[in-house]
Amino acid sequence: MSLDKNTVIGFILIGLVLFVFAWLNRPDPAQLEAQQRYMDSLARVEYARQLEEEMSKVVEQPALSSDVRADVPDSLREVQRVQAYGVFAQATEGTEKFVTLENDKLELKITSKGGRIYSARLKEYKTFDERPLVLFDGAQESSFGLTLVSATNRVVGTDELYFTPVESADSHSVVMRLTLGEESYLDFHYTLSPDDYMVRFAIRGTGLNGVLSPNTNSLDLQWYQKARPLEQGRKYENQYTGLYYKYASDDVESLNAGKDDEEQISNRLKWIGYKNKFFSTVWIADDAFFATRLQSKQLTESEYLKEFTATTSVAFDPASPEPVSFRYYIGPNRYQLLRTYDRGLPSNQALELDKLVPLGMKFLRPVNKYFIVPIFDFLGNHISSYGLVIFLLTLIVNIILFPLTYKSLLSSAKMRVLRPQVEAITAKYPKQEQAMERQKATMELYSRAGASPMSGCVPMLLKMPILFALYQLFPTSFELRQESFLWAKDLSTFDPVITWDFPIPFISSMLGNHLSLFCLLVTIVNLIYSKFSMDMTNAGQQQMPGMKMMMYLMPLMMLFFFNQSSSGLSYYFLVSMLITIGLTFSFRFFVNEKKLLLKLEENKKKPKKKSSFMQRLEEAQRMQQEQLRKQQQQRSGQQRRR
């Protein structure tokens, strides 16, 4: 067949176009390398499949059995292991080795079995009984593992496999390598920063495309840890020990610390924290955790307080060289320290680890955060004795609240000087059915004189948020931990003056097996002050039945509330009560009650415009009185008919 000139030119042009197109679309070296890795992974998968087929002909054993019999020859055991674990088989046997990472604050032991953190010791602190402060140690107290699925559907947890430590020039870092083939491995990178409690942790895969299941786009992880008792007083330490977590773009929450609890969370989480009263282990994702199940279990019959379990997932691409990065915070719950990890971060990226310190509910937390804590920290930075710090803090708080205290004392004084007139009203209307007239006349007296029973209560109510805020702060203030003052060896816990080893029904469950001296002093002083206060504030009115008993019962209740709590808190209440008593006596000494009475008598002469509140109160009294009259008339009519 002959070709004319134009046909030849056409073929030449077509060939030239194909050559240029092939040249422009040729793969670069990186693509060639990736393609070669992919082909190699396919070859490894095919080799593993053929090997398993051959072995299945030799030994009739369920392919997914995880039990490798030890009573068979080594060659047969190897066959069984490969059948059970596939590409993971070579990592199922080994010798456990440990690598230690440490700085001035932390000592971490990393084990080759599972490639995880085996133990954590905080070098600057000790337990209440002077032992080294170890948060967890050994497989019984903690575990961590990933669930891996091979391309041949073998499922295994990394906690069952042996990693190989890879030497590093940096003494503050180590790589634990799980070898899955000649050029396939999974690395756990640990890096401990100098002079810090934060540990960097990264999971990086190499050559895993084709080794792991082609459906792999995430890793399932399980993290387990028991909470050791580290402080004196199991009850209160257990109360502040719990599982906390932060949503990726929302607030910090926690499981119920008072009972077994669990939560299935579909939203993304930023971190999960296992918290003791004063120390925490927090696992922080650079991206996020998802599909998370959290569990907290009470261990009442154990030497441990609680056990925590987190089952979660993170995004993971076996073909990507990019690692999945995390951080571990393993350290104290110091409020100011935890806040430093948010410096320079926008608010929507803040870790908010400081919320591991329970400063109170949402409406109380600002009182501690912006008022109490700054004063407390300022004093603590300049004064070495925290007993003196608490005393000065109490003094400052009482000075700031003095205007409210003054109004309360002035109201009590007004009620006291009007007492004879109130008693005269009571004598005028002595009968029970005259209660409404008696109450109305008393309220008119107070209104004309410019006195009100409520004016003494309102200032006390305004002081309550600060008292509740301090109640939350002192038991969990790290600064008070193991700080001694007078007879108290540790202001963060109770100060026993009397102890016993045998259980006393009801008493031991409420008080524990001890009596705390600061708490006992608060109770005694409060009882004396209650008696004195009732005598001072008696306005001549009839008291409700049982009111006197309630006034004595409340101080006794404090003994049950605070006997197992922080001695620093009881000491604060003791100092605050003594200051209040001192102010009360000083007010009686400096205020001339005769002049005060003259002033109230002058107020009676002035025309008074009733407030809307008083008008509503009088209207309510009038309606109540009218209803009472109708009831009395009905009873009288019934008696006459009988």
XYZ file of C-alpha atoms in Angstrom:
642
model
C 0.000 0.000 0.000
C 1.434 3.315 -1.038
C 1.095 6.485 0.994
C 0.910 9.896 -0.529
C 2.836 12.849 0.795
C -0.074 14.364 2.770
C -0.799 11.083 4.606
C 2.830 10.744 5.699
C 2.853 14.312 6.995
C -0.400 13.609 8.930
C 1.059 10.533 10.647
C 4.198 12.458 11.538
C 2.133 15.266 13.098
C -0.009 12.794 15.064
C 3.112 11.077 16.383
C 4.621 14.446 17.313
C 1.458 15.468 19.203
C 1.402 12.164 21.106
C 5.070 12.536 22.029
C 4.606 16.135 23.279
C 1.476 15.106 25.253
C 3.311 12.157 26.867
C 6.290 14.374 27.681
C 4.134 17.090 29.288
C 2.172 14.563 31.383
C 5.088 12.421 32.480
C 5.058 11.654 36.293
C 7.546 13.510 38.457
C 9.981 11.542 40.682
C 7.670 11.804 43.723
C 4.778 10.328 41.770
C 7.000 7.551 40.456
C 8.100 6.783 44.011
C 4.500 6.750 45.274
C 3.464 4.491 42.399
C 6.332 2.167 43.185
C 5.309 2.069 46.893
C 1.751 1.280 45.842
C 2.920 -1.561 43.588
C 5.175 -2.850 46.360
C 2.272 -2.770 48.838
C 0.121 -4.731 46.389
C 2.913 -7.237 46.047
C 3.190 -7.547 49.858
C -0.558 -8.062 50.202
C -0.510 -10.706 47.481
C 2.498 -12.371 49.091
C 0.760 -12.425 52.489
C -2.376 -13.876 50.885
C -0.431 -16.648 49.140
C 1.512 -17.365 52.339
C -1.679 -17.717 54.351
C -3.182 -20.006 51.710
C -0.132 -22.251 51.847
C -0.193 -22.308 55.655
C -3.882 -23.115 55.742
C -3.087 -26.257 53.786
C -0.573 -27.314 56.422
C -2.574 -26.492 59.588
C -6.333 -26.531 59.916
C -6.788 -23.522 62.246
C -9.437 -20.762 62.222
C -7.875 -17.881 60.303
C -8.872 -15.181 62.797
C -7.976 -17.054 65.994
C -5.964 -14.888 68.358
C -4.774 -17.916 70.371
C -1.342 -19.123 69.366
C -0.684 -22.448 71.047
C 2.557 -22.717 72.965
C 2.682 -26.531 73.066
C 3.642 -26.929 69.407
C 7.000 -26.748 67.582
C 8.374 -23.279 66.803
C 7.778 -23.657 63.062
C 4.147 -24.539 63.647
C 3.747 -21.723 66.167
C 5.015 -19.282 63.547
C 2.400 -20.586 61.144
C -0.295 -20.126 63.772
C 0.875 -16.589 64.557
C 0.793 -15.521 60.939
C -2.639 -17.059 60.560
C -3.925 -15.190 63.580
C -2.266 -11.814 63.006
C -1.295 -11.620 59.329
C 1.093 -8.693 58.702
C 1.108 -7.946 62.457
C 2.532 -11.375 63.304
C 6.174 -10.323 63.622
C 5.209 -7.673 66.226
C 3.280 -10.037 68.509
C 6.399 -11.351 70.212
C 9.204 -9.431 71.799
C 10.820 -8.258 74.992
C 9.366 -5.323 76.889
C 11.846 -2.462 77.101
C 11.539 0.985 78.641
C 12.726 4.392 77.549
C 12.732 7.256 80.063
C 12.010 10.857 79.115
C 12.455 13.457 81.811
C 12.951 17.119 82.536
C 12.963 19.064 85.801
C 9.214 18.524 86.239
C 8.275 15.152 84.733
C 9.631 11.637 84.476
C 7.905 9.471 81.874
C 8.549 5.824 81.133
C 7.653 4.686 77.600
C 7.201 0.939 77.115
C 7.958 -0.952 73.913
C 4.834 -3.079 74.477
C 2.135 -0.916 72.940
C 4.555 1.994 72.477
C 2.636 3.906 75.167
C 3.380 5.939 78.281
C 3.796 3.341 81.015
C 4.182 5.603 84.054
C 4.253 9.301 84.949
C 5.898 10.848 88.001
C 5.747 14.540 88.936
C 9.190 15.261 90.337
C 8.339 18.444 92.264
C 5.541 16.958 94.385
C 4.822 14.196 96.870
C 1.667 12.523 98.108
C 0.161 13.419 101.484
C 2.162 10.568 103.098
C 5.472 11.744 101.543
C 5.688 9.151 98.768
C 6.755 10.041 95.203
C 3.779 11.468 93.345
C 3.053 8.951 90.572
C -0.178 9.525 88.637
C -0.159 6.037 87.107
C 2.266 3.137 86.818
C 1.911 -0.113 84.895
C -0.639 -1.855 82.731
C -3.022 -2.343 85.665
C -3.391 1.423 86.128
C -3.350 2.705 82.548
C -3.512 1.583 78.943
C -3.602 3.115 75.493
C -4.098 1.463 72.130
C -5.157 1.890 68.510
C -7.277 -0.614 66.637
C -5.616 -1.545 63.325
C -7.261 -3.481 60.490
C -5.019 -5.090 57.885
C -5.783 -5.347 54.178
C -6.584 -9.023 54.821
C -9.052 -8.085 57.584
C -6.852 -9.014 60.536
C -7.853 -6.842 63.521
C -5.418 -6.136 66.340
C -4.823 -3.563 69.077
C -1.449 -1.872 69.267
C -1.367 -2.521 73.026
C -0.788 -6.215 72.158
C 2.152 -5.483 69.841
C 5.836 -4.783 70.449
C 7.386 -1.571 69.193
C 11.066 -0.889 68.672
C 12.636 2.250 70.205
C 14.414 4.322 67.543
C 17.485 6.130 68.776
C 17.240 9.897 68.863
C 19.933 12.515 69.262
C 17.530 14.481 71.466
C 17.298 13.120 75.022
C 13.849 14.697 75.367
C 12.242 12.685 72.549
C 11.833 9.106 71.396
C 10.200 7.274 68.481
C 8.512 3.936 69.137
C 8.251 2.043 65.824
C 5.799 -0.735 64.960
C 7.328 -2.599 62.004
C 4.799 -4.126 59.590
C 7.077 -4.897 56.664
C 10.402 -4.043 55.085
C 9.369 -0.454 54.360
C 6.098 -0.305 56.282
C 5.886 0.927 59.845
C 3.828 2.982 62.281
C 5.659 5.484 64.505
C 4.668 6.976 67.845
C 6.671 10.181 68.413
C 7.026 11.481 71.991
C 8.654 14.831 72.735
C 8.943 16.289 76.243
C 9.671 20.011 76.259
C 12.235 21.308 78.745
C 10.748 22.733 81.947
C 7.144 21.985 80.974
C 4.341 19.548 81.758
C 3.236 19.311 78.124
C 4.218 16.262 76.053
C 4.008 16.221 72.253
C 2.640 12.997 70.764
C 2.289 12.202 67.044
C 1.199 9.132 65.080
C 2.928 8.839 61.691
C 2.526 6.048 59.141
C 5.013 5.071 56.429
C 4.283 2.604 53.623
C 0.922 1.631 55.115
C -1.095 2.073 51.932
C -1.961 -1.488 51.004
C -0.921 -2.871 54.388
C -3.871 -1.471 56.285
C -7.414 -1.890 55.049
C -8.153 0.274 51.969
C -11.231 1.553 53.849
C -9.073 3.084 56.575
C -9.786 6.803 56.967
C -9.671 7.002 60.758
C -8.140 5.334 63.778
C -10.140 4.025 66.714
C -8.418 4.609 70.042
C -9.029 3.546 73.617
C -7.494 5.259 76.645
C -7.935 3.889 80.152
C -6.653 5.086 83.519
C -7.319 4.573 87.223
C -7.252 7.511 89.632
C -4.884 6.981 92.527
C -5.607 8.491 95.964
C -2.987 11.198 96.419
C -4.430 13.388 99.202
C -5.620 12.947 102.775
C -9.363 12.344 103.022
C -10.708 9.942 100.415
C -14.273 11.348 100.499
C -13.384 14.901 99.492
C -10.638 13.868 97.060
C -13.136 11.569 95.360
C -15.649 14.435 95.198
C -13.214 16.496 93.115
C -11.933 13.584 90.981
C -13.659 13.209 87.620
C -13.625 12.978 83.841
C -13.702 16.318 82.005
C -13.941 17.070 78.292
C -14.062 20.121 76.036
C -16.072 20.455 72.861
C -14.065 21.609 69.845
C -15.901 24.912 69.653
C -17.802 25.047 72.935
C -17.532 24.828 76.706
C -15.930 22.365 79.122
C -18.207 19.674 80.585
C -17.728 16.734 82.941
C -19.300 13.419 83.851
C -21.072 13.099 87.197
C -18.358 12.701 89.846
C -20.764 11.311 92.451
C -21.762 8.092 90.676
C -21.007 5.792 87.736
C -21.648 7.763 84.580
C -21.121 7.539 80.839
C -21.760 9.712 77.810
C -21.932 9.019 74.084
C -20.813 12.196 72.291
C -21.306 12.714 68.571
C -19.857 16.237 68.509
C -16.150 16.851 68.021
C -14.041 17.125 71.168
C -10.863 19.136 71.662
C -9.589 17.342 74.752
C -10.386 14.641 77.310
C -9.056 14.944 80.843
C -8.737 12.513 83.748
C -8.630 14.725 86.811
C -7.611 14.069 90.397
C -8.274 16.755 92.989
C -4.957 18.525 92.332
C -3.424 16.769 89.290
C -4.626 15.844 85.803
C -3.755 13.877 82.702
C -5.273 15.599 79.669
C -5.156 14.281 76.107
C -5.426 17.156 73.617
C -6.021 16.729 69.867
C -4.474 19.216 67.455
C -7.535 18.600 65.283
C -10.375 16.854 67.127
C -11.766 13.602 68.505
C -15.076 12.333 67.163
C -17.551 9.500 67.855
C -16.494 9.464 71.503
C -17.768 7.315 74.358
C -16.695 8.345 77.875
C -17.088 6.304 81.052
C -16.402 7.019 84.726
C -16.767 4.272 87.328
C -16.594 4.467 91.137
C -14.159 2.040 92.795
C -15.547 1.998 96.342
C -14.072 -1.366 97.322
C -10.670 -0.690 95.778
C -7.482 1.135 96.705
C -8.224 3.418 93.722
C -10.812 6.201 93.574
C -12.241 5.856 90.061
C -11.488 4.400 86.667
C -11.905 6.338 83.431
C -12.275 5.048 79.885
C -12.417 6.979 76.614
C -13.145 5.260 73.297
C -12.828 7.669 70.401
C -11.630 8.167 66.810
C -9.326 10.515 64.903
C -8.930 11.125 61.193
C -6.049 9.179 59.608
C -4.909 8.648 56.007
C -2.476 5.693 55.612
C -1.213 7.134 52.313
C -0.409 10.559 53.762
C 2.997 11.370 55.247
C 1.369 13.955 57.539
C 1.194 12.838 61.194
C -1.840 12.932 63.478
C -0.695 15.193 66.304
C -1.693 15.444 69.962
C -0.484 16.792 73.259
C -0.574 15.328 76.750
C -0.757 17.618 79.753
C 0.464 15.698 82.792
C 0.716 18.087 85.698
C -0.843 20.083 88.543
C -4.204 21.844 88.452
C -2.653 25.236 89.112
C -5.081 27.843 87.856
C -2.530 30.414 86.670
C -0.324 27.735 85.050
C -3.225 26.264 83.086
C -4.178 29.722 81.833
C -0.707 30.178 80.277
C -1.504 27.569 77.612
C -4.072 29.962 76.119
C -1.726 32.938 75.805
C -1.659 34.342 72.305
C -4.529 32.157 71.117
C -7.795 33.580 69.772
C -10.769 32.906 72.010
C -12.258 30.316 69.631
C -9.031 28.258 69.853
C -8.496 28.510 73.623
C -7.979 25.186 75.405
C -9.588 26.437 78.650
C -7.642 23.948 80.740
C -8.124 26.335 83.676
C -11.702 25.014 83.911
C -10.229 21.871 85.436
C -10.081 24.048 88.572
C -13.673 24.187 89.910
C -14.159 27.860 90.777
C -17.911 27.438 91.080
C -20.948 27.505 88.840
C -21.238 30.008 86.002
C -22.633 32.821 88.134
C -19.983 32.238 90.864
C -16.926 31.644 88.682
C -16.505 35.356 87.742
C -16.442 36.275 91.460
C -13.462 33.974 91.980
C -11.823 34.658 88.618
C -11.900 38.460 88.689
C -12.024 39.242 92.414
C -10.880 36.538 94.851
C -8.137 34.796 92.826
C -6.246 38.016 91.854
C -6.138 39.132 95.513
C -5.197 35.636 96.680
C -2.394 35.324 94.109
C -1.050 38.817 94.832
C -0.823 38.083 98.558
C 0.637 34.618 97.922
C 3.394 36.079 95.742
C 4.541 38.384 98.559
C 3.829 36.390 101.729
C 5.206 32.925 102.430
C 2.650 31.896 105.087
C -0.718 30.994 103.570
C -2.294 31.202 107.003
C -1.426 34.903 106.974
C -2.571 35.149 103.335
C -6.015 33.800 104.292
C -6.187 36.194 107.251
C -5.376 39.218 105.051
C -7.758 38.035 102.322
C -10.533 37.742 104.925
C -9.728 41.232 106.193
C -9.769 42.714 102.668
C -13.061 41.006 101.803
C -14.663 42.300 105.002
C -13.384 45.828 104.358
C -14.859 45.764 100.845
C -18.149 44.421 102.202
C -18.188 46.813 105.171
C -20.874 49.136 103.656
C -23.232 46.152 103.475
C -22.271 45.050 106.978
C -22.837 48.582 108.264
C -26.355 48.702 106.772
C -27.166 45.355 108.355
C -25.906 46.495 111.789
C -27.752 49.803 111.497
C -30.974 47.980 110.629
C -30.529 45.737 113.698
C -29.964 48.816 115.864
C -33.169 50.456 114.564
C -35.168 47.332 115.281
C -33.643 47.174 118.740
C -34.484 50.762 119.768
C -38.053 50.327 118.474
C -38.479 47.155 120.514
C -40.445 48.803 123.404
C -42.964 50.244 120.914
C -43.337 46.873 119.203
C -43.916 45.243 122.593
C -46.624 47.831 123.294
C -48.341 46.877 120.022
C -48.114 43.222 120.976
C -49.735 44.010 124.347
C -52.505 45.935 122.582
C -53.317 43.006 120.278
C -52.487 39.922 122.369
C -55.003 37.468 120.900
C -54.229 35.027 118.110
C -57.159 36.246 116.002
C -55.689 39.763 116.230
C -52.491 38.711 114.479
C -53.311 40.695 111.339
C -54.004 43.899 113.269
C -50.803 43.385 115.245
C -48.759 42.823 112.088
C -50.315 45.823 110.336
C -49.623 48.153 113.272
C -46.023 46.922 113.492
C -45.419 47.500 109.777
C -46.912 51.002 110.038
C -44.538 51.742 112.915
C -41.520 50.597 110.918
C -42.658 52.525 107.854
C -43.188 55.812 109.743
C -39.886 55.455 111.626
C -37.873 54.563 108.514
C -36.941 51.046 109.605
C -37.444 47.733 107.869
C -36.711 44.130 108.907
C -35.737 43.393 105.295
C -33.009 46.052 105.231
C -30.885 43.860 107.491
C -31.369 40.733 105.383
C -30.672 42.197 101.934
C -27.006 43.129 102.689
C -26.408 39.603 103.978
C -27.906 38.131 100.809
C -25.592 40.304 98.698
C -22.602 38.875 100.597
C -23.614 35.272 99.860
C -22.035 35.011 96.361
C -18.614 35.785 97.844
C -19.102 33.240 100.624
C -20.168 30.568 98.118
C -17.258 31.479 95.826
C -14.774 31.022 98.671
C -16.468 27.727 99.577
C -15.625 26.536 96.042
C -12.117 28.026 95.917
C -10.377 26.922 99.110
C -10.881 23.123 98.922
C -9.433 23.044 95.373
C -6.816 25.799 95.638
C -3.526 24.153 94.706
C -1.615 26.868 96.572
C -2.967 25.553 99.901
C -1.865 21.980 99.194
C 0.518 20.770 101.932
C 0.832 24.303 103.342
C 0.898 24.205 107.144
C -0.404 26.782 109.618
C -0.550 26.512 113.412
C -1.677 22.920 114.111
C -2.972 22.281 110.569
C -0.401 20.364 108.535
C -2.256 20.844 105.250
C -4.670 23.746 104.689
C -6.216 21.983 101.696
C -7.658 19.183 103.839
C -8.967 18.613 107.366
C -6.953 19.188 110.567
C -7.834 16.297 112.920
C -7.528 16.939 116.655
C -9.356 13.737 117.660
C -9.357 10.532 115.581
C -10.766 7.015 116.021
C -10.341 3.790 114.045
C -13.753 2.174 114.548
C -16.944 3.129 112.673
C -19.674 4.932 114.630
C -23.173 4.623 113.111
C -24.326 7.838 111.409
C -21.439 9.849 112.946
C -18.682 8.266 110.841
C -20.690 8.585 107.622
C -21.233 12.307 108.255
C -18.069 13.376 110.096
C -15.549 10.743 109.103
C -13.366 9.188 111.820
C -12.061 12.462 113.200
C -12.909 15.929 114.518
C -11.255 18.917 112.839
C -10.102 21.603 115.240
C -10.720 24.658 113.033
C -14.200 23.342 112.202
C -14.894 22.711 115.900
C -13.832 26.275 116.766
C -16.074 27.702 114.036
C -19.034 25.732 115.418
C -18.475 26.904 119.006
C -17.975 30.559 118.036
C -21.023 30.408 115.755
C -23.203 29.006 118.551
C -22.131 31.802 120.917
C -22.663 34.446 118.255
C -26.104 33.042 117.361
C -27.214 33.341 121.000
C -25.818 36.866 121.222
C -27.324 37.864 117.872
C -30.802 36.583 118.784
C -30.766 38.613 122.002
C -29.572 41.719 120.159
C -32.019 41.541 117.269
C -35.120 40.583 119.279
C -37.583 43.267 118.201
C -40.316 42.267 120.647
C -42.327 40.307 118.100
C -43.493 36.771 118.632
C -41.140 34.317 116.966
C -42.248 31.408 114.855
C -42.297 28.049 116.698
C -38.959 26.293 116.369
C -37.135 29.408 115.100
C -34.934 29.543 118.191
C -34.022 25.890 117.749
C -33.181 26.513 114.066
C -30.803 29.314 115.042
C -28.847 26.826 117.152
C -29.176 23.974 114.692
C -27.537 25.846 111.794
C -24.129 26.254 113.531
C -24.192 22.558 114.436
C -24.838 21.699 110.796
C -21.584 23.459 109.885
C -19.736 20.827 111.904
C -21.098 18.141 109.580
C -20.574 20.203 106.410
C -16.965 21.273 107.014
C -15.435 18.598 109.251
C -13.980 16.719 106.253
C -13.374 19.798 104.127
C -10.435 22.170 103.822
C -9.074 23.475 107.124
C -8.208 26.660 105.221
C -11.921 27.163 104.529
C -12.839 26.628 108.204
C -10.054 28.994 109.217
C -11.437 31.631 106.829
C -14.933 31.323 108.344
C -13.469 31.506 111.857
C -11.562 34.712 111.098
C -14.546 36.206 109.246
C -16.860 35.424 112.175
C -14.474 36.955 114.709
C -14.254 40.099 112.567
C -18.067 40.244 112.391
C -18.340 39.878 116.166
C -15.730 42.604 116.611
C -17.630 44.946 114.277
C -20.905 44.212 116.072
C -19.499 45.109 119.487
C -17.731 48.157 118.055
C -20.988 49.332 116.493
C -22.785 49.005 119.847
C -20.033 51.041 121.464
C -19.811 53.843 118.900
C -23.484 54.237 117.944
C -25.589 56.296 120.355
C -28.899 54.454 120.425
C -30.678 57.336 122.210
C -29.819 59.679 119.334
C -30.832 57.007 116.865
C -34.238 56.685 118.571
C -34.715 60.482 118.489
C -33.963 60.422 114.778
C -36.537 57.690 114.211
C -39.117 59.692 116.208
C -38.387 62.699 113.996
C -38.959 60.491 110.952
C -42.466 59.704 112.222
C -43.396 63.408 112.061
C -42.428 63.703 108.413
C -45.088 62.975 105.785
C -44.415 59.601 104.277
C -45.268 58.616 100.755
C -45.841 54.924 100.682
C -43.760 52.999 98.212
C -45.442 50.694 95.732
C -43.978 47.751 97.649
C -45.531 48.909 100.931
C -48.849 49.563 99.189
C -48.884 46.027 97.764
C -47.871 44.621 101.156
C -50.668 46.486 102.952
C -53.191 45.428 100.318
C -52.133 41.813 100.732
C -52.469 42.158 104.504
C -55.931 43.728 104.125
C -57.106 40.891 101.876
C -55.655 38.291 104.214
C -57.351 39.952 107.179
C -60.681 40.029 105.313
C -60.347 36.352 104.461
C -59.549 35.580 108.099
C -62.711 37.428 109.242
C -64.864 35.435 106.808
C -63.404 32.171 108.102
C -64.091 33.211 111.698
C -67.706 34.127 110.796
C -68.205 30.758 109.097
C -66.867 28.897 112.143
C -69.127 30.976 114.479
C -72.189 30.212 112.294
C -71.417 26.509 112.308
C -71.073 26.507 116.104
C -74.453 28.310 116.544
C -76.227 25.803 114.248
C -74.855 22.964 116.351
